[in-house]
XYZ file of C-alpha atoms in Angstrom:
777
model
C -29.773 3.034 -44.064
C -26.545 4.608 -44.991
C -25.865 6.348 -48.289
C -23.520 4.386 -50.473
C -20.104 6.164 -51.360
C -20.277 8.291 -54.475
C -16.614 8.621 -54.772
C -15.050 6.212 -57.357
C -13.219 3.573 -55.549
C -9.761 2.614 -56.414
C -9.077 -0.781 -58.025
C -10.178 -3.571 -55.564
C -11.438 -1.150 -53.080
C -14.799 -2.125 -51.374
C -17.402 0.563 -51.372
C -17.763 1.002 -47.779
C -19.558 3.712 -45.984
C -20.431 7.231 -46.636
C -18.433 9.529 -48.777
C -16.882 11.505 -45.930
C -15.927 8.257 -44.330
C -14.040 7.239 -47.360
C -12.469 10.536 -47.583
C -11.203 10.232 -43.962
C -9.931 6.736 -44.603
C -8.048 7.919 -47.670
C -6.473 10.804 -45.620
C -5.091 8.295 -43.060
C -4.252 5.681 -45.577
C -6.081 2.906 -43.818
C -6.247 -0.494 -45.284
C -9.370 -2.065 -46.612
C -9.648 -4.641 -43.579
C -9.603 -1.535 -41.142
C -12.190 0.368 -43.348
C -14.579 -2.424 -43.108
C -14.259 -3.193 -39.448
C -14.314 0.297 -38.554
C -17.535 0.931 -40.511
C -19.254 -2.075 -38.938
C -18.082 -0.808 -35.586
C -19.669 2.634 -36.348
C -22.912 0.917 -37.391
C -23.009 -1.081 -34.192
C -22.789 2.148 -32.160
C -25.353 3.983 -34.277
C -27.799 1.109 -33.408
C -27.426 1.441 -29.492
C -29.915 3.293 -27.302
C -29.140 6.929 -27.249
C -26.951 7.084 -30.249
C -27.953 10.481 -31.288
C -24.522 11.890 -30.076
C -22.776 9.457 -32.503
C -24.824 10.603 -35.435
C -24.270 14.254 -34.544
C -20.650 13.627 -34.287
C -19.998 11.307 -37.178
C -16.487 12.468 -37.981
C -15.334 11.941 -34.464
C -17.066 8.713 -34.073
C -15.382 7.343 -37.247
C -11.933 8.634 -35.994
C -12.532 6.618 -32.732
C -13.537 3.536 -34.682
C -10.771 3.676 -37.108
C -8.380 4.302 -34.150
C -9.806 1.159 -32.331
C -9.642 -1.223 -35.206
C -6.354 -0.123 -36.567
C -4.624 -0.902 -33.413
C -6.377 -4.139 -32.810
C -5.341 -5.271 -36.415
C -2.020 -3.893 -35.824
C -2.193 -1.764 -39.036
C -1.476 1.731 -37.892
C -0.842 3.634 -41.086
C -1.105 7.062 -39.375
C 0.133 8.698 -36.196
C -2.143 9.722 -33.385
C -1.388 13.375 -33.961
C -2.468 12.776 -37.571
C -5.637 11.412 -36.542
C -6.582 14.271 -34.056
C -5.789 16.787 -36.957
C -8.028 14.783 -39.323
C -11.005 15.119 -37.207
C -10.202 18.385 -35.589
C -10.425 17.331 -32.129
C -8.133 17.809 -29.110
C -6.527 14.880 -27.258
C -8.584 15.531 -24.020
C -11.963 15.735 -26.141
C -10.799 12.468 -27.958
C -10.295 10.566 -24.829
C -13.463 11.691 -23.157
C -15.331 10.604 -26.359
C -13.502 7.172 -26.242
C -14.969 6.714 -22.719
C -18.398 7.371 -23.857
C -17.834 4.931 -26.594
C -16.526 2.346 -24.234
C -19.784 2.602 -22.190
C -21.547 0.916 -25.160
C -18.739 -1.187 -26.663
C -16.877 -2.429 -23.516
C -13.755 -1.953 -25.363
C -11.106 -0.003 -23.406
C -12.032 0.289 -19.542
C -9.092 -0.467 -17.277
C -6.594 1.060 -19.888
C -8.089 4.573 -19.594
C -7.213 4.705 -16.044
C -3.653 6.135 -16.264
C -1.318 4.563 -13.524
C 2.052 5.824 -14.902
C 4.955 6.608 -12.377
C 4.788 10.318 -12.356
C 7.446 10.572 -9.760
C 9.848 8.978 -12.267
C 8.913 11.519 -14.796
C 9.330 14.236 -12.323
C 12.879 13.098 -11.415
C 13.776 13.012 -15.101
C 12.496 16.501 -15.421
C 14.998 17.430 -12.569
C 17.812 15.895 -14.514
C 17.012 18.028 -17.579
C 16.768 21.188 -15.370
C 20.228 20.129 -13.864
C 21.645 19.878 -17.434
C 20.640 23.234 -18.508
C 21.401 25.082 -15.273
C 25.028 23.602 -15.647
C 25.325 24.931 -19.006
C 23.992 28.557 -18.230
C 26.368 31.249 -16.941
C 25.788 32.151 -13.374
C 24.697 35.701 -14.184
C 21.673 34.195 -15.950
C 20.477 32.244 -12.887
C 18.581 33.217 -9.764
C 19.622 32.018 -6.381
C 20.281 29.472 -4.932
C 21.363 28.254 -8.457
C 23.604 31.274 -9.289
C 25.917 30.308 -6.157
C 25.846 26.543 -6.667
C 26.638 26.752 -10.365
C 29.562 29.270 -9.926
C 33.115 28.090 -10.701
C 34.916 26.676 -7.794
C 37.648 29.123 -8.450
C 38.503 32.114 -10.758
C 39.489 30.758 -13.995
C 42.801 31.615 -15.496
C 42.921 34.341 -18.189
C 41.677 32.889 -21.584
C 39.900 30.133 -19.808
C 36.106 29.790 -19.871
C 33.429 27.455 -18.547
C 33.425 25.305 -21.747
C 36.757 23.813 -20.610
C 35.071 21.852 -17.935
C 35.108 18.145 -18.952
C 32.037 16.112 -19.697
C 33.047 13.872 -16.805
C 33.136 16.930 -14.568
C 29.705 17.897 -15.496
C 28.250 14.401 -15.433
C 29.509 13.718 -11.961
C 28.649 17.012 -10.368
C 25.610 16.764 -8.306
C 25.569 19.969 -6.455
C 22.710 21.395 -8.693
C 20.658 18.195 -8.157
C 21.073 18.352 -4.531
C 19.510 21.940 -4.464
C 16.838 20.909 -6.972
C 15.846 17.986 -4.867
C 15.792 20.055 -1.625
C 13.685 22.798 -3.355
C 11.027 20.326 -4.820
C 11.060 17.769 -1.774
C 12.557 14.870 -3.873
C 14.481 11.994 -2.585
C 18.177 12.832 -3.473
C 19.303 9.116 -3.677
C 16.641 8.204 -6.102
C 17.073 11.225 -8.369
C 20.920 10.449 -8.436
C 20.103 6.971 -9.397
C 17.932 8.065 -12.303
C 20.676 10.530 -13.256
C 23.451 8.107 -13.553
C 21.715 4.941 -14.645
C 19.234 6.528 -17.201
C 19.649 10.209 -18.007
C 23.601 10.222 -18.631
C 23.474 6.907 -20.603
C 20.671 8.400 -22.733
C 22.638 11.429 -23.624
C 25.698 9.280 -24.458
C 23.400 7.167 -26.665
C 22.272 9.957 -28.849
C 25.586 11.488 -29.129
C 25.090 14.475 -26.663
C 28.220 15.532 -24.925
C 27.536 17.419 -21.722
C 30.324 19.957 -22.068
C 29.445 20.954 -25.459
C 25.833 21.562 -25.188
C 23.057 20.318 -27.114
C 23.294 19.581 -30.736
C 21.585 21.785 -33.366
C 17.808 21.703 -33.244
C 17.561 20.298 -36.726
C 19.619 17.254 -35.680
C 17.520 16.660 -32.583
C 14.357 17.098 -34.603
C 15.328 14.643 -36.966
C 16.002 11.959 -34.362
C 12.644 12.901 -32.823
C 10.836 12.554 -36.010
C 12.142 8.947 -36.527
C 10.894 8.010 -32.997
C 7.498 9.744 -33.558
C 6.815 8.073 -36.964
C 7.978 4.587 -35.595
C 5.754 4.906 -32.565
C 2.776 6.323 -34.407
C 2.429 8.445 -31.211
C 1.935 12.217 -30.467
C 4.092 14.690 -31.870
C 5.061 16.393 -28.605
C 6.892 19.272 -30.469
C 3.430 20.681 -31.023
C 3.471 21.690 -27.273
C 6.064 24.276 -28.270
C 3.540 25.785 -30.588
C 0.590 25.784 -28.090
C -1.232 23.598 -30.593
C -4.925 23.354 -29.899
C -4.947 19.449 -30.097
C -2.678 19.189 -27.188
C -4.081 21.843 -24.882
C -5.823 20.847 -21.794
C -9.545 21.436 -21.730
C -11.029 24.263 -20.017
C -14.232 23.693 -17.862
C -16.730 26.335 -17.034
C -17.906 26.099 -13.555
C -20.310 28.685 -11.952
C -19.389 31.269 -14.654
C -15.766 30.947 -14.014
C -13.107 29.153 -16.257
C -11.162 26.709 -14.137
C -8.154 25.218 -15.833
C -7.443 21.563 -14.734
C -4.137 21.483 -13.044
C -2.166 18.627 -14.196
C 0.191 18.748 -10.969
C -2.382 17.968 -8.417
C -1.714 14.257 -8.571
C 1.964 14.631 -8.855
C 2.209 16.836 -5.792
C -0.040 14.305 -3.970
C 2.212 11.469 -5.041
C 5.450 13.382 -3.843
C 3.791 14.285 -0.648
C 2.888 10.591 0.046
C 6.649 9.751 -0.824
C 7.991 12.437 1.554
C 5.669 11.564 4.381
C 6.748 7.712 4.110
C 10.466 8.905 3.971
C 9.996 10.862 7.028
C 8.400 7.904 8.764
C 11.359 5.598 7.945
C 14.288 8.117 8.438
C 14.365 7.190 11.990
C 13.967 3.386 11.365
C 17.015 1.113 10.718
C 17.879 -1.481 8.253
C 18.438 -3.941 10.932
C 16.377 -5.125 13.885
C 16.345 -2.518 16.748
C 17.499 -3.216 20.339
C 13.994 -3.655 21.268
C 13.349 -6.296 18.636
C 16.687 -8.119 19.613
C 15.297 -8.125 23.219
C 12.181 -9.898 21.979
C 14.296 -12.303 19.794
C 16.315 -13.251 22.961
C 13.241 -13.858 24.984
C 11.992 -16.409 22.556
C 12.453 -20.254 23.422
C 14.085 -20.460 19.989
C 15.851 -17.371 19.029
C 14.450 -16.358 15.561
C 17.182 -13.667 14.828
C 19.221 -15.830 12.256
C 16.337 -17.122 10.342
C 14.726 -13.528 10.126
C 17.982 -11.910 8.698
C 18.583 -14.749 6.425
C 14.943 -14.619 5.066
C 15.055 -10.821 4.506
C 18.418 -11.312 2.616
C 17.145 -14.183 0.460
C 13.796 -12.519 -0.291
C 15.787 -9.346 -1.109
C 17.691 -11.026 -3.804
C 14.542 -12.492 -5.250
C 12.708 -9.239 -5.142
C 15.686 -7.333 -6.821
C 15.960 -9.926 -9.579
C 12.274 -9.945 -10.203
C 11.953 -6.336 -10.162
C 14.855 -6.024 -12.685
C 13.316 -8.640 -14.927
C 10.029 -6.765 -14.757
C 11.303 -3.002 -15.611
C 14.702 -3.542 -17.083
C 18.283 -4.111 -15.628
C 18.768 -0.204 -15.742
C 16.277 0.226 -12.877
C 17.625 -2.536 -10.764
C 18.919 -0.116 -8.286
C 15.542 1.419 -7.950
C 14.405 -1.997 -6.919
C 16.984 -2.245 -4.231
C 16.047 1.092 -2.753
C 12.229 0.038 -2.641
C 13.075 -3.033 -0.866
C 15.357 -1.280 1.555
C 12.467 1.105 2.594
C 10.146 -1.918 2.847
C 12.537 -3.822 5.213
C 12.586 -0.705 7.369
C 8.863 -0.592 7.534
C 8.714 -4.365 8.275
C 11.094 -4.148 11.280
C 9.065 -0.942 12.627
C 5.568 -2.560 12.203
C 6.850 -6.057 13.889
C 8.171 -4.079 16.879
C 4.856 -2.274 17.222
C 2.915 -5.541 16.810
C 5.070 -7.224 19.578
C 4.602 -4.328 21.980
C 0.819 -4.566 21.511
C 0.772 -8.279 22.019
C 2.939 -7.930 25.156
C 0.261 -5.498 26.634
C -2.420 -7.808 25.597
C -1.079 -11.027 26.903
C 1.580 -9.782 29.423
C 4.071 -12.363 27.865
C 7.519 -11.613 26.354
C 8.227 -14.834 24.683
C 6.894 -15.006 21.153
C 8.723 -17.941 20.080
C 5.936 -19.571 18.097
C 4.908 -16.384 16.266
C 8.504 -15.127 15.470
C 9.635 -18.581 14.225
C 6.557 -18.650 11.669
C 7.853 -18.332 8.245
C 4.473 -17.434 6.613
C 3.949 -14.639 9.244
C 7.356 -13.048 8.414
C 6.797 -13.323 4.683
C 3.397 -11.963 4.777
C 4.672 -8.975 7.083
C 7.449 -8.243 4.798
C 5.342 -8.632 1.676
C 2.789 -6.132 3.143
C 5.559 -3.467 4.006
C 7.038 -3.804 0.586
C 3.770 -3.315 -1.096
C 3.081 -0.312 0.975
C 6.312 1.288 -0.376
C 5.549 0.069 -3.869
C 2.123 1.572 -3.907
C 3.306 4.782 -2.556
C 5.770 5.224 -5.439
C 3.356 4.004 -8.133
C 2.650 0.650 -9.722
C 4.378 1.198 -12.985
C 8.029 2.123 -13.982
C 8.144 3.452 -17.640
C 11.780 4.073 -18.186
C 12.636 0.950 -19.845
C 9.467 -1.286 -19.741
C 5.713 -1.263 -19.132
C 5.149 -3.655 -16.421
C 2.416 -3.461 -13.835
C 3.775 -3.983 -10.389
C 0.723 -3.465 -8.535
C -0.807 -5.782 -6.095
C -0.876 -8.882 -6.340
C 2.451 -8.883 -8.062
C 4.283 -8.925 -4.650
C 2.527 -12.299 -4.025
C 3.908 -13.964 -6.899
C 7.376 -12.578 -6.048
C 7.346 -13.915 -2.499
C 5.477 -17.154 -3.527
C 2.845 -16.244 -0.909
C -0.770 -17.398 -0.815
C -3.280 -14.404 -0.835
C -5.124 -15.897 2.051
C -1.907 -15.863 4.240
C -1.335 -12.346 3.336
C -4.812 -11.336 4.106
C -4.120 -12.214 7.752
C -1.570 -9.458 8.414
C -3.483 -6.562 6.677
C -5.721 -5.349 9.522
C -3.007 -5.650 12.304
C -0.518 -3.922 9.956
C -2.752 -0.935 9.525
C -3.344 -0.875 13.394
C 0.547 -1.151 14.072
C 1.491 1.722 11.779
C -0.607 4.895 12.689
C 1.458 7.030 10.452
C 0.055 5.364 7.198
C -1.216 7.944 4.798
C -4.956 7.738 3.871
C -4.123 6.463 0.488
C -2.080 3.840 1.674
C -4.888 2.563 4.198
C -7.521 2.613 1.356
C -5.027 0.698 -0.787
C -4.486 -2.073 1.799
C -8.234 -2.271 2.306
C -8.605 -2.712 -1.607
C -6.030 -5.527 -1.451
C -8.110 -7.170 1.284
C -11.244 -6.707 -0.570
C -9.558 -8.411 -3.826
C -8.373 -11.318 -1.647
C -11.791 -11.824 -0.287
C -13.571 -11.500 -3.732
C -11.407 -13.923 -5.728
C -7.650 -14.275 -4.884
C -8.214 -16.381 -1.741
C -10.632 -18.650 -3.685
C -8.077 -19.717 -6.262
C -6.912 -23.412 -6.620
C -4.214 -24.075 -4.257
C -5.349 -21.706 -1.654
C -5.089 -23.023 2.072
C -8.666 -21.562 2.351
C -10.215 -24.755 1.097
C -8.239 -26.990 3.326
C -9.507 -25.046 6.231
C -13.145 -25.243 5.059
C -12.818 -29.003 4.645
C -11.183 -29.505 8.234
C -13.923 -27.349 9.534
C -16.593 -29.513 8.113
C -14.951 -32.648 9.145
C -15.085 -31.637 12.941
C -18.567 -32.575 13.456
C -19.666 -33.971 10.050
C -21.067 -32.195 7.333
C -23.472 -30.186 9.498
C -20.673 -27.854 10.746
C -20.168 -24.653 8.595
C -17.284 -22.354 8.319
C -19.426 -19.733 10.061
C -22.853 -20.458 11.316
C -25.680 -18.145 10.168
C -26.527 -17.389 13.613
C -23.521 -15.228 14.197
C -24.105 -13.088 10.990
C -26.049 -10.486 12.958
C -23.473 -10.302 15.693
C -20.705 -7.339 15.610
C -17.448 -8.137 13.947
C -15.121 -8.593 16.807
C -11.932 -6.364 16.676
C -10.012 -8.228 19.148
C -7.978 -10.628 16.886
C -4.584 -9.888 16.012
C -2.318 -11.204 13.321
C -0.927 -13.612 16.077
C -4.294 -15.049 16.479
C -4.875 -15.521 12.857
C -1.384 -17.108 11.743
C -1.465 -19.473 14.781
C -5.118 -20.441 14.805
C -5.520 -24.244 14.854
C -5.549 -26.056 11.623
C -5.059 -29.711 12.340
C -7.204 -32.588 11.562
C -9.478 -33.497 14.360
C -8.128 -37.114 14.178
C -4.844 -35.834 15.450
C -3.960 -34.469 18.910
C -5.499 -31.247 19.101
C -3.407 -28.200 20.006
C -4.003 -24.547 20.615
C -0.659 -23.062 19.403
C 0.593 -20.395 21.904
C 2.374 -17.126 21.114
C 5.281 -18.345 23.163
C 7.004 -21.639 23.939
C 6.788 -21.275 27.650
C 4.574 -23.086 30.139
C 3.624 -19.853 31.909
C 0.188 -20.296 33.260
C -0.834 -16.875 32.568
C 0.067 -17.516 28.820
C -2.102 -19.466 26.414
C -2.076 -23.223 27.021
C 0.132 -25.289 24.757
C -2.124 -28.121 24.271
C -5.373 -29.401 25.206
C -6.530 -33.058 26.327
C -7.132 -35.145 23.230
C -10.781 -35.650 24.440
C -11.504 -31.983 24.186
C -13.308 -30.622 20.980
C -10.757 -29.019 18.722
C -10.947 -25.246 18.542
C -12.220 -23.681 15.541
C -10.031 -21.787 13.162
C -9.971 -18.140 14.069
C -8.681 -17.198 10.735
C -11.288 -18.912 8.994
C -14.207 -17.674 10.981
C -13.066 -14.081 10.814
C -12.555 -14.439 7.087
C -16.103 -15.571 6.551
C -17.578 -12.944 8.620
C -15.759 -10.436 6.552
C -16.725 -11.939 3.256
C -20.353 -12.060 4.390
C -20.256 -8.470 5.259
C -18.513 -7.497 1.954
C -21.046 -9.683 0.105
C -24.017 -8.126 1.471
C -22.965 -4.572 0.968
C -22.240 -5.367 -2.647
C -25.510 -7.172 -3.165
C -27.339 -4.192 -1.357
C -25.731 -1.853 -3.660
C -26.580 -3.492 -6.776
C -30.123 -4.265 -5.648
C -30.911 -0.633 -4.750
C -30.010 0.257 -8.416
C -32.061 -2.518 -9.987
C -35.000 -3.765 -7.777
C -35.830 -1.028 -5.143
C -39.432 -1.354 -6.291
C -39.321 -5.161 -5.066
C -37.845 -4.787 -1.435
C -39.291 -8.210 -0.501
C -36.779 -9.848 -2.996
C -33.648 -8.619 -1.179
C -33.893 -11.203 1.804
C -34.513 -13.862 -0.588
C -31.503 -13.006 -2.835
C -29.265 -12.796 0.147
C -30.369 -16.075 1.632
C -29.456 -17.841 -1.573
C -26.211 -16.025 -1.936
C -25.186 -16.679 1.563
C -26.341 -20.365 1.219
C -24.120 -20.731 -1.832
C -21.066 -19.239 -0.036
C -21.507 -21.433 2.882
C -22.714 -24.711 1.459
C -21.586 -24.698 -2.156
C -18.324 -22.872 -1.639
C -16.707 -25.022 -4.347
C -18.564 -22.627 -6.837
C -16.298 -19.856 -5.719
C -13.039 -21.983 -6.739
C -11.272 -19.864 -9.310
C -14.291 -17.615 -9.560
C -15.333 -14.109 -8.303
C -17.816 -13.216 -5.521
C -19.686 -10.859 -7.723
C -20.507 -13.699 -10.094
C -22.220 -15.694 -7.488
C -23.989 -12.351 -6.529
C -25.170 -11.684 -9.879
C -26.329 -15.339 -10.356
C -28.181 -15.278 -7.100
C -30.074 -12.157 -8.153
C -30.858 -13.468 -11.476
C -32.104 -16.813 -10.209
C -34.383 -15.332 -7.542
C -35.920 -12.884 -10.077
C -36.376 -15.663 -12.478
C -38.280 -17.854 -10.164
C -40.337 -14.990 -8.719
C -41.345 -13.868 -12.438
C -39.628 -10.633 -12.140
C -38.297 -9.559 -15.422
C -34.672 -8.783 -14.927
C -32.337 -9.752 -17.750
C -28.506 -10.273 -17.233
C -27.734 -7.642 -19.642
C -29.384 -5.023 -17.259
C -27.693 -6.598 -14.179
C -24.447 -6.299 -16.057
C -25.100 -2.646 -17.121
C -25.719 -1.802 -13.472
C -22.835 -3.852 -12.241
C -20.414 -1.861 -14.589
C -21.225 1.348 -12.705
C -20.188 -0.026 -9.426
C -16.865 1.091 -7.900
C -13.902 -1.324 -8.480
C -15.571 -3.534 -11.152
C -13.827 -5.433 -14.022
C -15.397 -6.480 -17.397
C -13.604 -9.880 -17.081
C -15.850 -10.643 -14.096
C -18.789 -11.056 -16.215
C -17.284 -11.763 -19.672
C -14.852 -14.390 -18.581
C -16.256 -16.838 -16.145
C -14.790 -20.409 -15.401
C -17.265 -22.920 -16.793
C -15.178 -26.107 -16.382
C -11.556 -26.783 -16.291
C -9.622 -24.175 -18.482
C -12.954 -23.350 -20.318
C -14.357 -19.684 -19.986
C -17.414 -18.071 -21.025
C -19.954 -15.037 -20.274
C -21.835 -15.159 -16.963
C -25.134 -16.257 -18.520
C -23.422 -19.349 -19.743
C -22.077 -19.966 -16.282
C -25.354 -19.569 -14.793
C -27.218 -21.884 -17.244
C -24.466 -24.666 -17.078
C -23.115 -24.485 -13.688
C -24.781 -22.311 -11.113
C -28.423 -23.205 -12.017
C -27.642 -26.942 -12.532
C -25.954 -27.003 -8.960
C -28.613 -24.933 -7.194
C -31.735 -25.818 -9.126
C -33.505 -27.639 -6.251
C -32.715 -24.838 -3.730
C -33.901 -22.170 -6.046
C -37.127 -23.757 -6.753
C -37.940 -23.629 -3.103
C -38.087 -19.892 -3.280
C -41.296 -20.235 -5.730
C -43.279 -21.702 -2.909
C -45.320 -19.843 -0.136
C -42.829 -21.396 2.405
C -39.572 -20.381 1.201
C -36.224 -21.486 3.115
C -35.397 -19.886 6.478
C -34.005 -16.490 5.678
C -30.309 -15.663 6.531
C -29.904 -12.725 8.950
C -28.284 -9.669 7.532
C -24.602 -9.380 8.614
C -24.010 -6.795 11.376
C -23.054 -3.421 9.796
C -21.050 -1.640 12.306
C -21.557 2.078 13.001
C -19.289 4.421 11.045
C -16.579 5.988 13.267
C -16.807 9.122 11.152
C -19.748 11.456 10.294
C -20.258 12.075 6.717
C -18.885 15.469 7.098
C -15.534 13.808 8.210
C -15.753 15.132 11.851
C -14.822 12.282 14.337
C -17.698 10.531 16.240
C -16.959 9.778 19.837
C -16.442 5.921 20.280
C -17.831 4.509 23.448
C -15.117 3.445 25.874
C -14.309 -0.153 25.887
C -15.081 -0.893 22.318
C -11.872 -2.112 20.939
C -12.343 -0.121 17.440
C -9.571 0.955 15.382
C -10.315 4.423 13.698
C -8.308 5.046 10.582
C -8.007 8.664 9.454
C -9.739 8.434 6.145
C -11.805 11.271 4.499
C -13.682 9.010 2.177
C -17.321 8.964 3.012
C -19.179 5.844 4.229
C -16.186 4.388 6.065
C -16.934 1.447 8.384
C -14.844 0.462 11.351
C -14.158 -2.879 9.907
C -11.943 -1.394 7.160
C -14.716 -1.894 4.732
C -15.939 1.000 2.311
C -19.858 1.036 2.037
C -21.434 0.967 -1.302
C -21.416 4.554 -3.267
C -25.242 4.620 -2.754
C -27.021 3.422 0.521
C -30.503 3.562 1.684
C -31.583 6.181 4.179
C -32.146 3.739 6.922
C -29.803 4.007 9.881
C -26.943 1.472 9.767
C -27.360 0.512 13.508
C -30.881 -0.538 13.159
C -31.345 -4.226 12.390
C -33.495 -5.183 9.451
C -36.452 -6.980 10.313
C -36.451 -10.379 9.004
C -39.525 -12.571 8.525
C -40.232 -15.743 6.712
C -43.359 -14.028 5.467
C -42.956 -12.639 2.041
C -45.469 -11.141 -0.477
C -47.794 -13.412 -2.343
C -45.656 -15.607 -4.355
C -46.528 -16.607 -7.905
C -47.541 -20.238 -8.695
C -44.815 -22.663 -7.843
C -42.648 -23.677 -10.932
C -42.238 -27.309 -11.889
C -38.905 -26.541 -13.355
C -36.603 -23.441 -13.820
C -37.182 -21.407 -16.897
C -33.542 -20.435 -17.962
C -32.265 -18.721 -20.992
C -31.208 -20.423 -24.156
C -27.435 -19.957 -24.565
C -26.753 -16.804 -26.378
C -30.265 -15.380 -26.130
C -29.434 -13.064 -23.122
C -25.625 -12.629 -23.551
C -24.044 -10.294 -21.025
C -22.673 -7.953 -23.603
C -21.378 -10.932 -25.747
C -20.363 -14.192 -24.540
C -16.940 -13.991 -26.148
C -14.378 -13.355 -23.496
C -11.227 -11.436 -24.128
C -8.444 -13.985 -23.539
C -5.769 -11.223 -23.315
C -5.205 -7.594 -23.490
C -5.938 -6.491 -26.785
C -3.345 -4.560 -28.993
C -5.699 -1.630 -28.860
C -5.514 -1.886 -24.964
C -1.708 -2.172 -25.152
C -1.248 0.785 -27.452
C -3.636 2.972 -25.627
C -1.784 2.335 -22.166
C 1.625 3.206 -24.073
C 0.046 6.321 -25.248
C -1.194 7.319 -21.882
C 2.317 7.744 -20.654
C 2.642 10.847 -22.688
C -0.925 12.166 -21.765
C -0.699 11.286 -18.093
C -0.803 15.111 -16.962
C -4.318 15.330 -18.696
C -6.197 12.552 -17.282
C -5.024 12.505 -13.684
């Protein structure tokens, strides 16, 4: 029970909270609505398990609650700096505390992960340095800036540097050239930022380059207006070494280690430099080798390729400018230009590999395939975009990260997936971060993007089932424990047959020739149509990813019930294979959690959805929307427990009940988990000759040769030992006549109300993260 406020309230004010809470609210001038909701939020936090910390840090907790509510209600009556001062806390400590609150409130995850474009910020910093170097007398500077900033000729008597015109200073880039060379920056990009953003900004605030900066008082007044309007951080306090803006110091082994804010920046700069070095030797047009391949085609694809690159370039530049502002349009052109260079480079590498593999040079079918080219170009541009960063914060806040590029190119995720593995193999100079990024893109496609309505995946599955009636499956369970083959290339996946069995079956060749050594151009009508290679490989990869996810979650929750894992996996795999429509517009992890819950329910193992969700949140690369906002029926969403009750359990009721008997369904084999090509110490293992395994130079632990990353925690058993599977299970409970499922709302997964869109609090927090990026990387 909380003590009522003893302070006499003002007219109409509700008596809410403790006296010190009221004093804090008064100091921040918050409204009655904010007071009430903030206090209720605090009471909710105080009631959770392990809330001792919140009770010990009442003032800090009150500040966090007020901050969250004020932004969500759009009633910010204080600046962020005023809040920090009121509760005597530093910005680093505040955000760390905010993360702790998020664990119990599910309020702000995804927005706490700063994804600002540090490169752009660094380029602006170089522009500022250039400005001050130009204003400084050469005698005050060190080399090489002393020489480069010296007057071109001896000034006449009575003439000094101030006679240089604003235009001369604005257009002189000699200093910027030296700065870029000293700091490994791309000169063209810094020049673009300088002329399209920095100089226009100076002009907009009335700063004439030749006359130097205005008085401090004038600048401070202008800044004060911006600061108060944005309710943000008063960055002028950096000049005073104010405690609230100082990075935290962490004690490690009796030493004080200051967190360096430049590590992520240097990493990003190094990645960009490596990419530029790779593409410096590349051209903006097809190379002579590519032209040779084009000329060898039955139908020369050169004109269509060039037209496609040009038309998609216009689309990309327009979409980029719309997203980040017209002032950054030139940056988009530069990004696309690099992407085109990488596209031609990887295409040439792929064709050389195909020539070695098939001993043919006519790739007419492949090189005239529009989806292949669009996917390859999209992948190249995505690599460039991801290398530079997903956000440009000069004029707008728009997330340009994957799958943004798919929407720009009007490309289906399943089609994009086909090129990823071959792209990585074809470009050995990709950085570790880029390989990991492309793998994550592949995972996102397998998790959900490929299962969206309108995806060609559903047509492929339907055609697969029609081949021999409903008994045919996208990928038979008998193949799950076989190694995942690595001899499929992008050409195989894009040209794998997709025609209906009623029509003349054809096996599309890479070429348009009748060379007997090449693939056949057609098969007799009586021959059984070939199975889609892209669908078969996709399902194998999905099964592997699904099992690794399930095993990780199972290890955290049900390690004391090892007999349940094969049952859960069998239900999970059965659903993906036979009830694949449940994946439409949903997420792989939703089916996984429901499978786990259903088996535990029928086996009388007490495992509530709230516990499953809590463990799930701790897995890498998870999103709260996955369990908070699940499709129930057309355009209706709710929590995962509602999905289980109304959809999953209703569809699989009969199947789930079978697991309650002493004779459960035949268990699905565990997908073959390939041996990792790297030791955990990152020293390379010797791969036996003949194995067509691509080893990517990653330092991350638990890396599989398939391009998958294993769960954070794995059981000690060796990955090359097959799990013993048996239909025998431990003594099962008495069979259930019906499924006992939760009443809606009784076991909500942290609340059934979903978040229809990003809250104002999340948006504001993302804005503030720009200014604080150095602290949280």
